[in-house]
Amino acid sequence: MTMLVVGNWKLHGDWHSNAERLAALHGHGAVVPGVTLAVCVPMPYLQQAQQALQNGAVAWGAQDVSAHATGAYTGEVSAAMLKEFGARFAIVGHSERRQYHGESNETVAAKARAALAGGVVPIVCVGESLQQRQAQQTEAVVLAQLEPVLQALQQDAGRMVLAYEPIWAIGTGQTATAEQAQAVHAVLRARLQQDGASSVPVLYGGSVNPGNASALLAQPDIDGALVGGASLVAEDFLAIVQAAATPTGH
Ligand code: 13P
């Protein structure tokens, strides 16, 4: 299976630093066989990403998408609008949006459906808090997050991307061990399989860096990475891409 490595820039960047980072990726992106590479940039910079990356091997996308196609929804951006700027992906249901913007599992499911309807691949994020992990609720939490998405997408579920991002590993430098991540990925894969969607790429996210990427990506059910902080440094991001190109478990 092709590996997928996606950078999530979050609320970082400006025109000048973006230009440097995009140029570095554009220069290297074409030469990594077996790996699809993408960056999810803040909305205003989609066109900058499009201009810098077009006709290359690096795809781009957004970090959110509206659940609505059109209408009186101030501040929202539809999938069709993203598509006009060449976006291939939209992250949906990141824990930071669930936490700070009150997005429910049902909202996330509606956004995933709207993304696909508009021709954009949703990267649906699931993940448990530290408290939930300590209470042995990890499996129940991620499955409860996934369920409404599968129901909303029905036979299109196979067209999404799923990302497991344990909240306690995001931005903390405390990554899940390869074994911890693989265990959750296997649960997610089994659930996807029930709906005939076992080929959905399941990415791991949470403090992925050049030092830990190989071990994580070598796991049989880890099909790529969703990278936050390390995606802001082109050489670190490209080192992770390189690790994805030579996994041992796939
Ligand atoms: P970090 O890689 O900075 O931990 O962020 C992970 C993440 O949230 C990617 O979506």
mmCIF file of C-alpha atoms and ligand atoms in Angstrom:
data_model
loop_
_atom_site.group_PDB
_atom_site.id
_atom_site.type_symbol
_atom_site.label_atom_id
_atom_site.label_comp_id
_atom_site.label_asym_id
_atom_site.label_seq_id
_atom_site.Cartn_x
_atom_site.Cartn_y
_atom_site.Cartn_z
ATOM 1 C CA MET A 1 0.000 0.000 0.000
ATOM 2 C CA THR A 2 1.146 3.532 -0.704
ATOM 3 C CA MET A 3 2.007 5.410 2.459
ATOM 4 C CA LEU A 4 0.422 8.779 3.109
ATOM 5 C CA VAL A 5 2.264 11.465 5.040
ATOM 6 C CA VAL A 6 0.284 14.632 5.745
ATOM 7 C CA GLY A 7 1.529 17.787 7.397
ATOM 8 C CA ASN A 8 -0.938 19.731 9.536
ATOM 9 C CA TRP A 9 0.421 23.254 9.833
ATOM 10 C CA LYS A 10 -2.296 24.263 12.307
ATOM 11 C CA LEU A 11 -2.273 27.999 13.069
ATOM 12 C CA HIS A 12 1.290 28.603 11.920
ATOM 13 C CA GLY A 13 3.006 30.308 9.033
ATOM 14 C CA ASP A 14 3.037 33.484 7.028
ATOM 15 C CA TRP A 15 3.438 34.159 3.339
ATOM 16 C CA HIS A 16 7.235 34.362 3.441
ATOM 17 C CA SER A 17 7.989 31.298 5.574
ATOM 18 C CA ASN A 18 5.325 29.289 3.728
ATOM 19 C CA ALA A 19 6.991 30.082 0.414
ATOM 20 C CA GLU A 20 10.315 28.696 1.647
ATOM 21 C CA ARG A 21 8.754 25.561 3.109
ATOM 22 C CA LEU A 22 6.597 24.866 0.062
ATOM 23 C CA ALA A 23 9.556 25.326 -2.269
ATOM 24 C CA ALA A 24 11.605 22.846 -0.232
ATOM 25 C CA LEU A 25 8.806 20.272 -0.402
ATOM 26 C CA HIS A 26 8.128 20.855 -4.076
ATOM 27 C CA GLY A 27 11.794 20.266 -4.840
ATOM 28 C CA HIS A 28 11.940 16.938 -3.008
ATOM 29 C CA GLY A 29 8.400 15.635 -3.209
ATOM 30 C CA ALA A 30 8.722 14.063 -6.624
ATOM 31 C CA VAL A 31 11.474 11.679 -5.618
ATOM 32 C CA VAL A 32 9.866 9.593 -2.887
ATOM 33 C CA PRO A 33 8.410 6.445 -4.455
ATOM 34 C CA GLY A 34 5.634 4.727 -2.553
ATOM 35 C CA VAL A 35 4.699 7.774 -0.506
ATOM 36 C CA THR A 36 1.936 10.291 -1.103
ATOM 37 C CA LEU A 37 2.773 13.581 0.506
ATOM 38 C CA ALA A 38 0.422 16.427 1.415
ATOM 39 C CA VAL A 39 0.267 19.586 3.497
ATOM 40 C CA CYS A 40 -2.872 20.965 5.122
ATOM 41 C CA VAL A 41 -2.423 24.711 5.354
ATOM 42 C CA PRO A 42 -4.468 27.520 6.920
ATOM 43 C CA MET A 43 -7.362 28.532 4.621
ATOM 44 C CA PRO A 44 -5.949 31.846 3.337
ATOM 45 C CA TYR A 45 -2.823 30.081 2.098
ATOM 46 C CA LEU A 46 -4.549 27.455 -0.045
ATOM 47 C CA GLN A 47 -3.939 29.446 -3.170
ATOM 48 C CA GLN A 48 -0.303 29.943 -2.213
ATOM 49 C CA ALA A 49 0.047 26.178 -1.769
ATOM 50 C CA GLN A 50 -1.679 25.606 -5.092
ATOM 51 C CA GLN A 51 0.663 27.961 -6.915
ATOM 52 C CA ALA A 52 3.781 26.554 -5.275
ATOM 53 C CA LEU A 53 2.906 22.872 -5.561
ATOM 54 C CA GLN A 54 0.955 22.499 -8.792
ATOM 55 C CA ASN A 55 2.312 20.037 -11.316
ATOM 56 C CA GLY A 56 4.341 18.369 -8.590
ATOM 57 C CA ALA A 57 4.056 15.303 -6.388
ATOM 58 C CA VAL A 58 2.956 17.077 -3.205
ATOM 59 C CA ALA A 59 -0.783 17.478 -2.629
ATOM 60 C CA TRP A 60 -2.387 20.115 -0.426
ATOM 61 C CA GLY A 61 -5.512 20.540 1.612
ATOM 62 C CA ALA A 62 -7.332 22.316 4.416
ATOM 63 C CA GLN A 63 -7.631 21.710 8.155
ATOM 64 C CA ASP A 64 -11.416 21.876 8.276
ATOM 65 C CA VAL A 65 -14.440 22.033 5.991
ATOM 66 C CA SER A 66 -18.036 23.113 6.429
ATOM 67 C CA ALA A 67 -20.753 20.522 6.874
ATOM 68 C CA HIS A 68 -22.825 22.692 4.521
ATOM 69 C CA ALA A 69 -22.580 23.143 0.777
ATOM 70 C CA THR A 70 -23.820 26.733 0.701
ATOM 71 C CA GLY A 71 -25.962 29.174 2.654
ATOM 72 C CA ALA A 72 -25.974 31.621 5.552
ATOM 73 C CA TYR A 73 -23.070 30.118 7.512
ATOM 74 C CA THR A 74 -20.739 33.000 8.313
ATOM 75 C CA GLY A 75 -17.095 32.027 8.426
ATOM 76 C CA GLU A 76 -17.562 28.617 6.862
ATOM 77 C CA VAL A 77 -15.729 27.263 3.818
ATOM 78 C CA SER A 78 -17.335 24.570 1.678
ATOM 79 C CA ALA A 79 -15.681 21.569 0.094
ATOM 80 C CA ALA A 80 -16.478 22.942 -3.356
ATOM 81 C CA MET A 81 -14.591 26.139 -2.462
ATOM 82 C CA LEU A 82 -11.599 24.101 -1.299
ATOM 83 C CA LYS A 83 -11.767 22.133 -4.507
ATOM 84 C CA GLU A 84 -11.553 25.339 -6.547
ATOM 85 C CA PHE A 85 -8.124 25.847 -5.026
ATOM 86 C CA GLY A 86 -7.026 22.321 -5.828
ATOM 87 C CA ALA A 87 -7.378 20.947 -2.311
ATOM 88 C CA ARG A 88 -7.285 17.159 -2.284
ATOM 89 C CA PHE A 89 -7.758 16.686 1.460
ATOM 90 C CA ALA A 90 -9.546 18.276 4.403
ATOM 91 C CA ILE A 91 -8.781 17.286 7.964
ATOM 92 C CA VAL A 92 -12.065 16.698 9.780
ATOM 93 C CA GLY A 93 -12.689 16.289 13.493
ATOM 94 C CA HIS A 94 -9.211 17.114 14.725
ATOM 95 C CA SER A 95 -9.217 16.921 18.529
ATOM 96 C CA GLU A 96 -8.430 20.634 18.693
ATOM 97 C CA ARG A 97 -11.667 21.363 16.807
ATOM 98 C CA ARG A 98 -13.596 18.905 18.948
ATOM 99 C CA GLN A 99 -12.173 20.505 22.088
ATOM 100 C CA TYR A 100 -12.117 24.225 21.269
ATOM 101 C CA HIS A 101 -14.971 24.420 18.770
ATOM 102 C CA GLY A 102 -17.363 21.949 20.293
ATOM 103 C CA GLU A 103 -17.504 19.607 17.329
ATOM 104 C CA SER A 104 -19.516 16.497 18.134
ATOM 105 C CA ASN A 105 -19.109 13.080 16.536
ATOM 106 C CA GLU A 106 -22.205 13.870 14.473
ATOM 107 C CA THR A 107 -20.820 17.212 13.259
ATOM 108 C CA VAL A 108 -17.610 15.481 12.271
ATOM 109 C CA ALA A 109 -19.584 12.859 10.369
ATOM 110 C CA ALA A 110 -21.558 15.556 8.529
ATOM 111 C CA LYS A 111 -18.326 17.327 7.612
ATOM 112 C CA ALA A 112 -16.810 14.095 6.311
ATOM 113 C CA ARG A 113 -19.855 13.532 4.135
ATOM 114 C CA ALA A 114 -19.829 17.124 2.862
ATOM 115 C CA ALA A 115 -16.139 16.840 2.016
ATOM 116 C CA LEU A 116 -16.650 13.742 -0.113
ATOM 117 C CA ALA A 117 -19.730 15.220 -1.758
ATOM 118 C CA GLY A 118 -17.612 18.205 -2.791
ATOM 119 C CA GLY A 119 -14.793 16.063 -4.126
ATOM 120 C CA VAL A 120 -12.391 16.452 -1.197
ATOM 121 C CA VAL A 121 -11.027 13.484 0.761
ATOM 122 C CA PRO A 122 -11.757 13.837 4.484
ATOM 123 C CA ILE A 123 -8.978 12.887 6.885
ATOM 124 C CA VAL A 124 -11.144 11.960 9.859
ATOM 125 C CA CYS A 125 -9.384 12.170 13.216
ATOM 126 C CA VAL A 126 -10.198 10.049 16.239
ATOM 127 C CA GLY A 127 -8.378 9.710 19.539
ATOM 128 C CA GLU A 128 -8.746 9.392 23.286
ATOM 129 C CA SER A 129 -7.688 11.654 26.148
ATOM 130 C CA LEU A 130 -5.173 10.528 28.746
ATOM 131 C CA GLN A 131 -7.961 10.131 31.271
ATOM 132 C CA GLN A 132 -9.897 7.913 28.874
ATOM 133 C CA ARG A 133 -6.812 5.804 28.191
ATOM 134 C CA GLN A 134 -6.160 5.382 31.881
ATOM 135 C CA ALA A 135 -9.777 4.293 32.329
ATOM 136 C CA GLN A 136 -9.264 1.631 29.618
ATOM 137 C CA GLN A 137 -11.764 3.393 27.366
ATOM 138 C CA THR A 138 -9.538 3.900 24.336
ATOM 139 C CA GLU A 139 -11.211 1.350 22.069
ATOM 140 C CA ALA A 140 -14.721 2.409 23.023
ATOM 141 C CA VAL A 141 -13.917 6.087 22.460
ATOM 142 C CA VAL A 142 -12.343 5.727 19.026
ATOM 143 C CA LEU A 143 -15.052 3.336 17.848
ATOM 144 C CA ALA A 144 -17.769 5.713 19.067
ATOM 145 C CA GLN A 145 -16.066 8.508 17.124
ATOM 146 C CA LEU A 146 -15.809 6.385 13.986
ATOM 147 C CA GLU A 147 -19.314 4.950 14.025
ATOM 148 C CA PRO A 148 -21.332 8.038 12.958
ATOM 149 C CA VAL A 149 -18.793 8.679 10.205
ATOM 150 C CA LEU A 150 -19.283 5.192 8.779
ATOM 151 C CA GLN A 151 -23.022 5.622 8.997
ATOM 152 C CA ALA A 152 -22.906 8.993 7.256
ATOM 153 C CA LEU A 153 -20.616 7.819 4.467
ATOM 154 C CA GLN A 154 -22.226 4.419 3.892
ATOM 155 C CA GLN A 155 -20.818 2.853 0.738
ATOM 156 C CA ASP A 156 -18.434 5.817 0.284
ATOM 157 C CA ALA A 157 -16.584 5.018 3.521
ATOM 158 C CA GLY A 158 -13.784 3.443 1.519
ATOM 159 C CA ARG A 159 -12.920 6.853 0.092
ATOM 160 C CA MET A 160 -11.963 8.496 3.368
ATOM 161 C CA VAL A 161 -8.715 8.582 5.287
ATOM 162 C CA LEU A 162 -8.723 7.867 9.018
ATOM 163 C CA ALA A 163 -6.197 9.229 11.501
ATOM 164 C CA TYR A 164 -5.624 7.947 15.033
ATOM 165 C CA GLU A 165 -4.366 10.820 17.147
ATOM 166 C CA PRO A 166 -4.241 10.135 20.880
ATOM 167 C CA ILE A 167 -4.821 13.545 22.468
ATOM 168 C CA TRP A 168 -2.151 12.990 25.100
ATOM 169 C CA ALA A 169 0.449 12.545 22.344
ATOM 170 C CA ILE A 170 -0.379 15.711 20.407
ATOM 171 C CA GLY A 171 2.210 18.428 20.768
ATOM 172 C CA THR A 172 3.556 16.850 23.931
ATOM 173 C CA GLY A 173 6.616 15.070 22.607
ATOM 174 C CA GLN A 174 5.179 11.977 24.254
ATOM 175 C CA THR A 175 4.360 9.747 21.308
ATOM 176 C CA ALA A 176 2.411 6.532 21.576
ATOM 177 C CA THR A 177 4.733 3.573 21.368
ATOM 178 C CA ALA A 178 4.588 1.666 18.112
ATOM 179 C CA GLU A 179 2.829 -1.147 19.982
ATOM 180 C CA GLN A 180 0.244 1.149 21.577
ATOM 181 C CA ALA A 181 -0.521 2.740 18.223
ATOM 182 C CA GLN A 182 -0.659 -0.572 16.352
ATOM 183 C CA ALA A 183 -3.117 -1.997 18.888
ATOM 184 C CA VAL A 184 -5.584 0.838 18.260
ATOM 185 C CA HIS A 185 -5.008 0.783 14.510
ATOM 186 C CA ALA A 186 -5.844 -2.923 14.455
ATOM 187 C CA VAL A 187 -9.150 -2.206 16.204
ATOM 188 C CA LEU A 188 -9.961 0.537 13.709
ATOM 189 C CA ARG A 189 -8.987 -1.687 10.787
ATOM 190 C CA ALA A 190 -11.219 -4.477 12.015
ATOM 191 C CA ARG A 191 -14.165 -2.087 12.253
ATOM 192 C CA LEU A 192 -13.479 -0.722 8.765
ATOM 193 C CA GLN A 193 -13.296 -4.264 7.464
ATOM 194 C CA GLN A 194 -16.828 -4.955 8.669
ATOM 195 C CA ASP A 195 -17.997 -2.266 6.243
ATOM 196 C CA GLY A 196 -15.787 -3.441 3.401
ATOM 197 C CA ALA A 197 -13.521 -0.449 3.909
ATOM 198 C CA SER A 198 -10.335 -2.130 5.102
ATOM 199 C CA SER A 199 -8.313 -0.353 2.425
ATOM 200 C CA VAL A 200 -8.911 3.036 4.077
ATOM 201 C CA PRO A 201 -5.475 4.411 5.004
ATOM 202 C CA VAL A 202 -5.154 4.710 8.777
ATOM 203 C CA LEU A 203 -2.605 7.349 9.742
ATOM 204 C CA TYR A 204 -0.992 7.844 13.132
ATOM 205 C CA GLY A 205 -0.595 11.342 14.545
ATOM 206 C CA GLY A 206 0.881 12.658 17.782
ATOM 207 C CA SER A 207 4.468 13.829 18.198
ATOM 208 C CA VAL A 208 5.700 12.030 15.093
ATOM 209 C CA ASN A 209 9.281 13.086 14.401
ATOM 210 C CA PRO A 210 12.238 11.844 12.342
ATOM 211 C CA GLY A 211 13.427 9.745 15.297
ATOM 212 C CA ASN A 212 10.254 7.765 15.947
ATOM 213 C CA ALA A 213 8.681 7.660 12.477
ATOM 214 C CA SER A 214 10.338 4.440 11.273
ATOM 215 C CA ALA A 215 9.166 2.335 14.204
ATOM 216 C CA LEU A 216 5.617 3.655 13.956
ATOM 217 C CA LEU A 217 5.379 3.332 10.190
ATOM 218 C CA ALA A 218 6.751 -0.212 10.275
ATOM 219 C CA GLN A 219 3.586 -1.388 12.045
ATOM 220 C CA PRO A 220 1.308 -3.411 9.769
ATOM 221 C CA ASP A 221 -1.801 -1.271 10.327
ATOM 222 C CA ILE A 222 -0.120 2.140 10.280
ATOM 223 C CA ASP A 223 -0.380 3.455 6.740
ATOM 224 C CA GLY A 224 1.162 6.851 7.206
ATOM 225 C CA ALA A 225 1.434 9.828 9.511
ATOM 226 C CA LEU A 226 -0.385 13.056 10.307
ATOM 227 C CA VAL A 227 2.374 15.370 11.421
ATOM 228 C CA GLY A 228 1.976 18.627 13.315
ATOM 229 C CA GLY A 229 5.044 20.381 14.697
ATOM 230 C CA ALA A 230 7.618 18.477 12.650
ATOM 231 C CA SER A 231 5.823 19.382 9.420
ATOM 232 C CA LEU A 232 6.815 23.016 9.952
ATOM 233 C CA VAL A 233 10.482 22.189 9.450
ATOM 234 C CA ALA A 234 10.918 21.027 5.863
ATOM 235 C CA GLU A 235 13.931 18.835 6.553
ATOM 236 C CA ASP A 236 12.212 17.069 9.479
ATOM 237 C CA PHE A 237 9.068 16.537 7.447
ATOM 238 C CA LEU A 238 11.074 15.150 4.542
ATOM 239 C CA ALA A 239 12.956 12.844 6.922
ATOM 240 C CA ILE A 240 9.598 11.439 8.053
ATOM 241 C CA VAL A 241 8.592 11.010 4.408
ATOM 242 C CA GLN A 242 11.834 9.149 3.846
ATOM 243 C CA ALA A 243 11.052 6.861 6.789
ATOM 244 C CA ALA A 244 7.668 6.147 5.204
ATOM 245 C CA ALA A 245 9.386 5.163 1.972
ATOM 246 C CA THR A 246 11.256 2.338 3.628
ATOM 247 C CA PRO A 247 8.886 0.760 6.144
ATOM 248 C CA THR A 248 9.556 -2.819 7.069
ATOM 249 C CA GLY A 249 6.051 -3.923 8.070
ATOM 250 C CA HIS A 250 4.270 -3.254 4.772
HETATM 251 P P1 13P B 1 2.153 17.090 16.701
HETATM 252 O O1 13P B 1 2.859 16.313 15.612
HETATM 253 O O2 13P B 1 2.672 18.494 16.837
HETATM 254 O O3 13P B 1 2.107 16.346 17.994
HETATM 255 O O4 13P B 1 0.642 17.276 16.218
HETATM 256 C C1 13P B 1 -0.056 16.157 15.813
HETATM 257 C C2 13P B 1 -1.316 16.599 15.191
HETATM 258 O O5 13P B 1 -2.216 17.083 15.864
HETATM 259 C C3 13P B 1 -1.466 16.459 13.729
HETATM 260 O O6 13P B 1 -2.765 16.686 13.323
#
